[in-house]
Amino acid sequence: MDYRSTLNLPATNFPMKANLPVREPERLKRWQGTSLSDRILEKRRGAPKWVLHDGPPYANGDIHLGHALNKSLKDILVRYKSMKGFYVKYVPGFDCHGLPIEQKALESLGAKVKEKSPLEIRRLCHQFATKYIGLQSGQFQRLGVGGQWKTPYLTLDPKVEARALRLFRDIVAGGYVYKGFRPVYWDPIFQTALAEAEIEYEEHVSPSIYVRFPCLDPEKNEVLRPHAPINFVIWTTTPWTLPGNLAVCLHPDFTYVVAEVAGGERVVAAEELLQSFCTDAKLGEPKVLAKCKGRDLEGLHCSHPLLEKQSLVILGEHVTLEQGTGCVHTAPGHGAEDFDVCKKYGIEPFQPVDEAGRFTELYPPMQGVQVWEANQTIIGELTARGLLAHVGKITHQYPYSWRSHRPIIVRATEQWFLALEHKGLRQKCLEAIQNSVQWIPKWGEARIYNMVAARPDWCLSRQRAWGMPIPSLHSKGAGKSILALEVIDRFIEYVEKEGTDCWYRRPLEDFLPEGFQCPESGGTEFEKEYDILDVWFDSGATHASILEADPDLASPADLYLEGSDQHRGWFHSSLLASMAGRGRPPYRAVLTHGFLLDEKGEAMSKSKGNVISPLDLMKHMGADVLRLWVASEDYRGDIRASKEIFERVSEAYRRIRNTFRFLLGNLADFDETRAAADGELDEIDRWALARLDQLVERVGQAYEQYEFHRVYHLTHSFCVEMSAAYLDVIKDRLYCSAPADRTRRAAQTAMREMLSALARLLAPIIPFTADEVWEAAYGGGESVHLADFPAPGGRAADEAFLQRWERFAALREIVARKLEEARREKKIGASLEAAVALRVKTPALYEVLALDADLLRQLFIVSSCKVERAPSAAGAETLEEQVEAEIRLADGAKCERCWNWTKEVGQNAEHPALCVRCADVVERLNR
RNA sequence: GGGCCCAUAGCUCAGCCCCGGUCAGAGCGCGCGCCUGAUAAGCGCGAGGUCGAAGGUUCAACUCCUUCUGGGCCCA
C-alpha cells in the first residue's frame, strides 16, 4: 500500500523559481495601482517624522550601478524607519540645470547653435532634462524604490527655483556675496568658469621649460653683488602664462644658492634643487658661489622675459622643493596661489587671455592666438632672446574640463563669490562640522573639515544659459555690477509664476522698483547681466527649497546619504549655503558610502569596459537580487561588483527564498486559530523561537547602526541554520503526525512566527520577495510594507537553555561525523537507518544526557539513540573526549510511512508495514 | 605631491577600534558522499588563510606603533 497520500507534505503555490524579472514589474504595478507609498504614509500619519533628504541625481542618462547602490541604501532605510513607526516621506529629486544637459542640447543643434537665443537653448535643455527625469524615475521605481514618484522635486520647477533664489537673496542680504576679479578654472571650449567639482585630471603632455630671468639690480644685494650678472631661473609647464608673469616667488626659509653652471652663467636656485635642476636642464656640474635665505632676496627685480616690464622677486610659503628650481614663475592672472601672494605685494593681475583662450591686445605679438598654439611660439621667442635655459617634455596630471574633456586654463575674470571669511562663515562651518553633525563613518568629519578649512571662496557664477540667472545689473553710472535686494525680490516674484525664463523674456524695467537708483553712483541707467548660478547652488539650496517648503519634511534633515565624493560636492555646498543663509547646518547626520570597484578592485569606468549596468542586472536577475547584493556589501569602504559576486548573492537569494517556500508549504493548512499555546511547544520549538528572538534583536541593532551587511549575513545564516538543524528535524512531526496533532501544530506555530518575522526583517532589503511571501502567507490583504518591524524579547531564552542547546549542536556534529564514516563503509545510507549509541565517559554528563536520549534521537534524525556509561576517561575536557558515538544498523524494520526503523513495525495487522504511531495515524485518518 | 579611507580563506563578511594572550571563525562556492516526501531542492563530511609587506613595542600581535606596496574618493 502507498502511504504517501496519508502524509502532510508541503503544499504551496509559492514558486521555487523566482522569475523576478517578470514578477517584480507585475507587483510594482499593483503597488502603484493601490498607491502603496501613500498608504504607508497614511498609516504613520501623526507619528514622529524621520527625514531622509534625497541628493538629486543629475538627470542626463540611464541610471548606473552607483545610482542603484545609493537609492537602494536609501530605500532600505526608508522602509525600515517606516516599519519602525516613523512618518517617512521620501521625496526623490532631480538636478536639472547645468552644463552636461546644456552640452547635450547644444550638440543636438550642431552648427545652428549660434542662431539660437538663450531662451531657445533653455527650452531645449528643459526638454532634455524632462526626458531623462522620466527615464530615471521609471528605472528607480523598477528597483523597488518607494516614495513620492508622482511628485518628485525638480530644480527646474519655478516654485523650487523661487525658494532657492530666496535663499540666495538671504545670503546676499547677509553680505556674503561679492564680485571679484579672481583666477578661476576656465573652460575655453564652453567659455565658462568651472567649479572645482567640474574638473577632472588627465594625463597630459606639456612642455617643460627653464627660463632665465636676468636680475636687473644685483648690486642692491650683498650676496649677489660680487657675482653679477645673475639670472633667476624658473621652471614652468605652461609657457603661455609667461606673458602674464609679474613676479618670481621664493620661499622665505629655503636656502638659495648662486651657482656657476655651464658656460660660466650664474644662476639662483634653491640649494636642494640645484643638482636635479642642473641635471634636468643639462647645465653641467654647478659650482656654488654663495648662499642665502630666500627672504634675503626679496624685493629684487628681474626683467620680464617677453614684455617691457619688470618681474618682482617676492616670497611665498606655497613654494615647494618638489620640482623646478625653487624660484616660481608667478602670474597672478593665471593661478589662485599666484593671485593671493601678489595681492600681498599690491601687484594687480595682468590677464591677456580672452574667454576663448586666445591672447588679447594686451599681448600684441600673439593677439588672437590660442594659448596652446602659442606655447611653441613663446618658446621660440625665449630662445631668440637667449632666455631659454632648457626645453623638454613632461607627462603629468593636468586639469581637464569634465564636460569638454579638454584641458582647462586658469584665468582671472570677474565672478560672483561667496565670501568664506565674511562674518566668520568658514569658522562657523568648521564648528558645525565638529559639533552639530554626526558623520557616519566618523572619518567623514576629518575629510570635510579639511576641505572646508582649505577651500577658496565659492565661485557662484557661470557664463552659461541653462541655470538660474543671477539678477545682477550693470550700472552704467558706476561702471560695474550691482546685486540689489529689491531687484532680486522683484525677480523672484516673476520666477514663482513664470520660472527663471522671465529674466530673459521680460524687459529690464519689470525688475526695477519705482525710482530705483544705483546705490553707488545714484545713476538710473542699467543693463541686465546674464551670468547664472553654479548648479551646485541649486542642489546646495534644497534644504531650503524642498525641506522647508513641505510640512511633512523638515530642515535640518535627519540624514543625507550619498557617496563619499559628496564631501566635496553636495554635503559641502549644502553646508555652506545653509550656514550662510540660515546659520545652521542642513542635516543632523551624514552617511556616506564608498565607490564601486570591479573584481580586481579597480574603479569602474566606461574606458576600462568593466561597467555593470543595473538595468541588465534587473533584467536578468531581478531588483531584489541587486538589492540583496547592495545589502551584502559593507558600503563604508569600497564596494565590489563582479559576475562571481552576483552569482554568490543569487545563491543566497535562492536559499532565503527556499526557506520561505518550505515554511509556506508546511503552513498551508495552518492559521492563527490553530496555533499552539506556549506550553504546548516542544523544547526544540522553543529553541528555534529563542534563536529567532536573537536574530530579531541582532538584525534590529544592525539596521539601527546602518550595517545592512550584518542583516544580510545574519538572516542568511539563520536560514541555513534552521534548514539544517530545525526544519529538517521537525519534518517527522510535520509530515507524519495527524494533521491536527498537537505537536504538529506546535511546530507550525513556531514556523509561522519564523515566517512572519523573517519576511518583515527582510522587507526593507528585498521588498518584492518579502511582499510575495506575505501575500502567500496572509492572502492579498495588507502589504508587508505596512507591517510593523518585529520587536525582540517575546521568546528570549536564558543562558542555561542556550548553552544546553549548544551542547546538543556539538553532539550533533560528533554523531554526524560518525554517520558519515558509517556511510563510507556502506553500513548505512539515510541516517534513519542508523542506531546511535553515545558512550559517555563522564558520570555527570551521563546523568544529564541520559534524560535526553529521545530528544537526541530526533535531533540526529536516526531511528534510535541510546546513552550509555563508559569507563571514565581521565582528563577528558572537550565534549569530543567525553563522548564517543557508535553507529549500528538500526534494529527492526523500516516503517513504510515514516521511514523510521523500529521493532514495532508489523504490530498492527491492518498495516503490517507501519510502525505503531503511523498505523494509528492512518487508522484515524480512515475513520 | 596633499587630505581621508580600504587591504582577514576563490567570494561576501566576523574578529581587530576605546580592554594585545584558546589550534583566526561563519556563510557561499569548491571536492566527496547521502537522500529522493523542500527535488533546477534538502542533509552530511572535507579541503581552503604565514590575517597586503617589512620593521618595531611586548614574555606574547591579525589585534598597538612606523614605514612601504596595492587600491579607492577628493584635491593639487
PDB file of N, CA and C in Angstrom, chain A residues 408-468:
ATOM      1  N   ILE A 408      41.850  72.657 -19.342  1.00  0.00           N
ATOM      2  CA  ILE A 408      41.323  73.960 -18.982  1.00  0.00           C
ATOM      3  C   ILE A 408      42.480  74.925 -18.796  1.00  0.00           C
ATOM      4  N   ILE A 409      42.135  76.174 -18.661  1.00  0.00           N
ATOM      5  CA  ILE A 409      43.155  77.152 -18.308  1.00  0.00           C
ATOM      6  C   ILE A 409      42.697  77.852 -17.038  1.00  0.00           C
ATOM      7  N   VAL A 410      43.606  78.584 -16.448  1.00  0.00           N
ATOM      8  CA  VAL A 410      43.219  79.397 -15.308  1.00  0.00           C
ATOM      9  C   VAL A 410      43.346  80.837 -15.753  1.00  0.00           C
ATOM     10  N   ARG A 411      42.276  81.575 -15.603  1.00  0.00           N
ATOM     11  CA  ARG A 411      42.351  82.980 -15.972  1.00  0.00           C
ATOM     12  C   ARG A 411      41.524  83.825 -15.003  1.00  0.00           C
ATOM     13  N   ALA A 412      42.012  85.008 -14.731  1.00  0.00           N
ATOM     14  CA  ALA A 412      41.313  85.899 -13.820  1.00  0.00           C
ATOM     15  C   ALA A 412      40.144  86.539 -14.549  1.00  0.00           C
ATOM     16  N   THR A 413      38.992  86.466 -13.938  1.00  0.00           N
ATOM     17  CA  THR A 413      37.790  87.040 -14.535  1.00  0.00           C
ATOM     18  C   THR A 413      36.965  87.674 -13.434  1.00  0.00           C
ATOM     19  N   GLU A 414      35.958  88.396 -13.862  1.00  0.00           N
ATOM     20  CA  GLU A 414      35.006  88.972 -12.928  1.00  0.00           C
ATOM     21  C   GLU A 414      33.991  87.884 -12.606  1.00  0.00           C
ATOM     22  N   GLN A 415      33.866  87.513 -11.358  1.00  0.00           N
ATOM     23  CA  GLN A 415      32.892  86.497 -10.968  1.00  0.00           C
ATOM     24  C   GLN A 415      32.266  86.873  -9.641  1.00  0.00           C
ATOM     25  N   TRP A 416      31.081  86.278  -9.412  1.00  0.00           N
ATOM     26  CA  TRP A 416      30.449  86.433  -8.103  1.00  0.00           C
ATOM     27  C   TRP A 416      30.979  85.348  -7.173  1.00  0.00           C
ATOM     28  N   PHE A 417      31.300  85.771  -5.956  1.00  0.00           N
ATOM     29  CA  PHE A 417      31.836  84.812  -4.999  1.00  0.00           C
ATOM     30  C   PHE A 417      31.053  84.829  -3.698  1.00  0.00           C
ATOM     31  N   LEU A 418      31.084  83.707  -3.046  1.00  0.00           N
ATOM     32  CA  LEU A 418      30.589  83.637  -1.679  1.00  0.00           C
ATOM     33  C   LEU A 418      31.820  83.741  -0.779  1.00  0.00           C
ATOM     34  N   ALA A 419      31.805  84.750   0.088  1.00  0.00           N
ATOM     35  CA  ALA A 419      32.986  85.015   0.912  1.00  0.00           C
ATOM     36  C   ALA A 419      33.011  84.115   2.141  1.00  0.00           C
ATOM     37  N   LEU A 420      34.032  83.288   2.222  1.00  0.00           N
ATOM     38  CA  LEU A 420      34.136  82.346   3.336  1.00  0.00           C
ATOM     39  C   LEU A 420      34.539  83.035   4.632  1.00  0.00           C
ATOM     40  N   GLU A 421      35.214  84.164   4.504  1.00  0.00           N
ATOM     41  CA  GLU A 421      35.690  84.800   5.731  1.00  0.00           C
ATOM     42  C   GLU A 421      34.707  85.835   6.274  1.00  0.00           C
ATOM     43  N   HIS A 422      33.664  86.146   5.473  1.00  0.00           N
ATOM     44  CA  HIS A 422      32.690  87.130   5.932  1.00  0.00           C
ATOM     45  C   HIS A 422      31.929  86.602   7.147  1.00  0.00           C
ATOM     46  N   LYS A 423      31.849  87.404   8.177  1.00  0.00           N
ATOM     47  CA  LYS A 423      31.143  87.027   9.416  1.00  0.00           C
ATOM     48  C   LYS A 423      31.595  85.674   9.954  1.00  0.00           C
ATOM     49  N   GLY A 424      32.837  85.345   9.706  1.00  0.00           N
ATOM     50  CA  GLY A 424      33.370  84.093  10.260  1.00  0.00           C
ATOM     51  C   GLY A 424      32.702  82.854   9.721  1.00  0.00           C
ATOM     52  N   LEU A 425      32.201  82.920   8.482  1.00  0.00           N
ATOM     53  CA  LEU A 425      31.461  81.789   7.913  1.00  0.00           C
ATOM     54  C   LEU A 425      32.265  80.503   7.942  1.00  0.00           C
ATOM     55  N   ARG A 426      33.513  80.586   7.514  1.00  0.00           N
ATOM     56  CA  ARG A 426      34.321  79.367   7.466  1.00  0.00           C
ATOM     57  C   ARG A 426      34.406  78.744   8.871  1.00  0.00           C
ATOM     58  N   GLN A 427      34.694  79.588   9.835  1.00  0.00           N
ATOM     59  CA  GLN A 427      34.838  79.097  11.196  1.00  0.00           C
ATOM     60  C   GLN A 427      33.536  78.480  11.713  1.00  0.00           C
ATOM     61  N   LYS A 428      32.428  79.130  11.385  1.00  0.00           N
ATOM     62  CA  LYS A 428      31.128  78.595  11.819  1.00  0.00           C
ATOM     63  C   LYS A 428      30.864  77.236  11.182  1.00  0.00           C
ATOM     64  N   CYS A 429      31.235  77.112   9.916  1.00  0.00           N
ATOM     65  CA  CYS A 429      31.059  75.833   9.230  1.00  0.00           C
ATOM     66  C   CYS A 429      31.900  74.758   9.914  1.00  0.00           C
ATOM     67  N   LEU A 430      33.125  75.107  10.231  1.00  0.00           N
ATOM     68  CA  LEU A 430      34.022  74.131  10.850  1.00  0.00           C
ATOM     69  C   LEU A 430      33.478  73.691  12.207  1.00  0.00           C
ATOM     70  N   GLU A 431      32.928  74.664  12.947  1.00  0.00           N
ATOM     71  CA  GLU A 431      32.367  74.320  14.252  1.00  0.00           C
ATOM     72  C   GLU A 431      31.143  73.423  14.095  1.00  0.00           C
ATOM     73  N   ALA A 432      30.315  73.747  13.097  1.00  0.00           N
ATOM     74  CA  ALA A 432      29.125  72.925  12.866  1.00  0.00           C
ATOM     75  C   ALA A 432      29.531  71.501  12.501  1.00  0.00           C
ATOM     76  N   ILE A 433      30.565  71.393  11.678  1.00  0.00           N
ATOM     77  CA  ILE A 433      31.035  70.068  11.266  1.00  0.00           C
ATOM     78  C   ILE A 433      31.418  69.256  12.488  1.00  0.00           C
ATOM     79  N   GLN A 434      32.083  69.903  13.418  1.00  0.00           N
ATOM     80  CA  GLN A 434      32.561  69.172  14.585  1.00  0.00           C
ATOM     81  C   GLN A 434      31.486  68.957  15.648  1.00  0.00           C
ATOM     82  N   ASN A 435      30.598  69.938  15.800  1.00  0.00           N
ATOM     83  CA  ASN A 435      29.697  69.864  16.950  1.00  0.00           C
ATOM     84  C   ASN A 435      28.253  69.532  16.644  1.00  0.00           C
ATOM     85  N   SER A 436      27.804  69.827  15.435  1.00  0.00           N
ATOM     86  CA  SER A 436      26.369  69.709  15.199  1.00  0.00           C
ATOM     87  C   SER A 436      25.976  68.591  14.248  1.00  0.00           C
ATOM     88  N   VAL A 437      26.936  67.911  13.687  1.00  0.00           N
ATOM     89  CA  VAL A 437      26.600  66.902  12.694  1.00  0.00           C
ATOM     90  C   VAL A 437      27.277  65.582  13.051  1.00  0.00           C
ATOM     91  N   GLN A 438      26.500  64.506  12.896  1.00  0.00           N
ATOM     92  CA  GLN A 438      27.088  63.184  13.095  1.00  0.00           C
ATOM     93  C   GLN A 438      27.545  62.656  11.732  1.00  0.00           C
ATOM     94  N   TRP A 439      28.796  62.307  11.652  1.00  0.00           N
ATOM     95  CA  TRP A 439      29.338  61.818  10.378  1.00  0.00           C
ATOM     96  C   TRP A 439      29.521  60.312  10.466  1.00  0.00           C
ATOM     97  N   ILE A 440      28.908  59.607   9.519  1.00  0.00           N
ATOM     98  CA  ILE A 440      28.972  58.148   9.514  1.00  0.00           C
ATOM     99  C   ILE A 440      29.518  57.697   8.171  1.00  0.00           C
ATOM    100  N   PRO A 441      30.624  57.006   8.106  1.00  0.00           N
ATOM    101  CA  PRO A 441      31.525  56.696   9.212  1.00  0.00           C
ATOM    102  C   PRO A 441      32.188  57.971   9.751  1.00  0.00           C
ATOM    103  N   LYS A 442      32.748  57.869  10.918  1.00  0.00           N
ATOM    104  CA  LYS A 442      33.187  59.071  11.630  1.00  0.00           C
ATOM    105  C   LYS A 442      34.332  59.803  10.939  1.00  0.00           C
ATOM    106  N   TRP A 443      35.096  59.107  10.106  1.00  0.00           N
ATOM    107  CA  TRP A 443      36.213  59.788   9.448  1.00  0.00           C
ATOM    108  C   TRP A 443      35.733  60.834   8.442  1.00  0.00           C
ATOM    109  N   GLY A 444      34.442  60.794   8.089  1.00  0.00           N
ATOM    110  CA  GLY A 444      33.914  61.802   7.170  1.00  0.00           C
ATOM    111  C   GLY A 444      34.113  63.200   7.730  1.00  0.00           C
ATOM    112  N   GLU A 445      34.112  63.289   9.055  1.00  0.00           N
ATOM    113  CA  GLU A 445      34.281  64.586   9.699  1.00  0.00           C
ATOM    114  C   GLU A 445      35.624  65.218   9.334  1.00  0.00           C
ATOM    115  N   ALA A 446      36.688  64.440   9.493  1.00  0.00           N
ATOM    116  CA  ALA A 446      38.021  64.966   9.187  1.00  0.00           C
ATOM    117  C   ALA A 446      38.111  65.346   7.715  1.00  0.00           C
ATOM    118  N   ARG A 447      37.460  64.539   6.909  1.00  0.00           N
ATOM    119  CA  ARG A 447      37.533  64.759   5.476  1.00  0.00           C
ATOM    120  C   ARG A 447      36.914  66.091   5.068  1.00  0.00           C
ATOM    121  N   ILE A 448      35.689  66.305   5.479  1.00  0.00           N
ATOM    122  CA  ILE A 448      35.031  67.542   5.049  1.00  0.00           C
ATOM    123  C   ILE A 448      35.610  68.737   5.810  1.00  0.00           C
ATOM    124  N   TYR A 449      36.077  68.491   7.021  1.00  0.00           N
ATOM    125  CA  TYR A 449      36.679  69.569   7.795  1.00  0.00           C
ATOM    126  C   TYR A 449      37.892  70.135   7.053  1.00  0.00           C
ATOM    127  N   ASN A 450      38.744  69.239   6.621  1.00  0.00           N
ATOM    128  CA  ASN A 450      39.941  69.677   5.900  1.00  0.00           C
ATOM    129  C   ASN A 450      39.589  70.416   4.616  1.00  0.00           C
ATOM    130  N   MET A 451      38.532  69.949   3.979  1.00  0.00           N
ATOM    131  CA  MET A 451      38.137  70.598   2.728  1.00  0.00           C
ATOM    132  C   MET A 451      37.634  72.012   2.977  1.00  0.00           C
ATOM    133  N   VAL A 452      36.777  72.145   3.969  1.00  0.00           N
ATOM    134  CA  VAL A 452      36.223  73.469   4.247  1.00  0.00           C
ATOM    135  C   VAL A 452      37.329  74.403   4.750  1.00  0.00           C
ATOM    136  N   ALA A 453      38.224  73.837   5.526  1.00  0.00           N
ATOM    137  CA  ALA A 453      39.302  74.668   6.081  1.00  0.00           C
ATOM    138  C   ALA A 453      40.188  75.223   4.972  1.00  0.00           C
ATOM    139  N   ALA A 454      40.347  74.459   3.891  1.00  0.00           N
ATOM    140  CA  ALA A 454      41.328  74.845   2.882  1.00  0.00           C
ATOM    141  C   ALA A 454      40.729  75.491   1.639  1.00  0.00           C
ATOM    142  N   ARG A 455      39.406  75.434   1.489  1.00  0.00           N
ATOM    143  CA  ARG A 455      38.853  75.849   0.203  1.00  0.00           C
ATOM    144  C   ARG A 455      38.892  77.372   0.007  1.00  0.00           C
ATOM    145  N   PRO A 456      38.953  77.782  -1.259  1.00  0.00           N
ATOM    146  CA  PRO A 456      38.862  79.212  -1.543  1.00  0.00           C
ATOM    147  C   PRO A 456      37.402  79.649  -1.519  1.00  0.00           C
ATOM    148  N   ASP A 457      37.157  80.923  -1.699  1.00  0.00           N
ATOM    149  CA  ASP A 457      35.792  81.416  -1.793  1.00  0.00           C
ATOM    150  C   ASP A 457      35.061  80.678  -2.901  1.00  0.00           C
ATOM    151  N   TRP A 458      33.757  80.550  -2.715  1.00  0.00           N
ATOM    152  CA  TRP A 458      32.938  79.788  -3.664  1.00  0.00           C
ATOM    153  C   TRP A 458      32.594  80.674  -4.855  1.00  0.00           C
ATOM    154  N   CYS A 459      33.062  80.255  -6.017  1.00  0.00           N
ATOM    155  CA  CYS A 459      32.731  80.995  -7.240  1.00  0.00           C
ATOM    156  C   CYS A 459      31.321  80.592  -7.659  1.00  0.00           C
ATOM    157  N   LEU A 460      30.387  81.538  -7.521  1.00  0.00           N
ATOM    158  CA  LEU A 460      28.970  81.225  -7.699  1.00  0.00           C
ATOM    159  C   LEU A 460      28.461  81.418  -9.118  1.00  0.00           C
ATOM    160  N   SER A 461      29.221  82.120  -9.951  1.00  0.00           N
ATOM    161  CA  SER A 461      28.677  82.475 -11.266  1.00  0.00           C
ATOM    162  C   SER A 461      29.234  81.617 -12.392  1.00  0.00           C
ATOM    163  N   ARG A 462      28.431  81.488 -13.409  1.00  0.00           N
ATOM    164  CA  ARG A 462      28.822  80.768 -14.616  1.00  0.00           C
ATOM    165  C   ARG A 462      28.343  81.580 -15.818  1.00  0.00           C
ATOM    166  N   GLN A 463      29.069  81.449 -16.920  1.00  0.00           N
ATOM    167  CA  GLN A 463      28.666  82.172 -18.121  1.00  0.00           C
ATOM    168  C   GLN A 463      27.965  81.208 -19.062  1.00  0.00           C
ATOM    169  N   ARG A 464      26.811  80.736 -18.616  1.00  0.00           N
ATOM    170  CA  ARG A 464      26.059  79.770 -19.396  1.00  0.00           C
ATOM    171  C   ARG A 464      24.609  80.194 -19.502  1.00  0.00           C
ATOM    172  N   ALA A 465      23.831  79.371 -20.183  1.00  0.00           N
ATOM    173  CA  ALA A 465      22.414  79.693 -20.353  1.00  0.00           C
ATOM    174  C   ALA A 465      21.512  78.846 -19.456  1.00  0.00           C
ATOM    175  N   TRP A 466      21.913  77.608 -19.182  1.00  0.00           N
ATOM    176  CA  TRP A 466      20.988  76.678 -18.539  1.00  0.00           C
ATOM    177  C   TRP A 466      21.169  76.635 -17.016  1.00  0.00           C
ATOM    178  N   GLY A 467      20.499  77.562 -16.369  1.00  0.00           N
ATOM    179  CA  GLY A 467      20.571  77.622 -14.924  1.00  0.00           C
ATOM    180  C   GLY A 467      19.761  78.796 -14.427  1.00  0.00           C
ATOM    181  N   MET A 468      19.885  79.063 -13.153  1.00  0.00           N
ATOM    182  CA  MET A 468      19.138  80.183 -12.585  1.00  0.00           C
ATOM    183  C   MET A 468      19.954  81.463 -12.762  1.00  0.00           C
TER     184      MET A 468
END
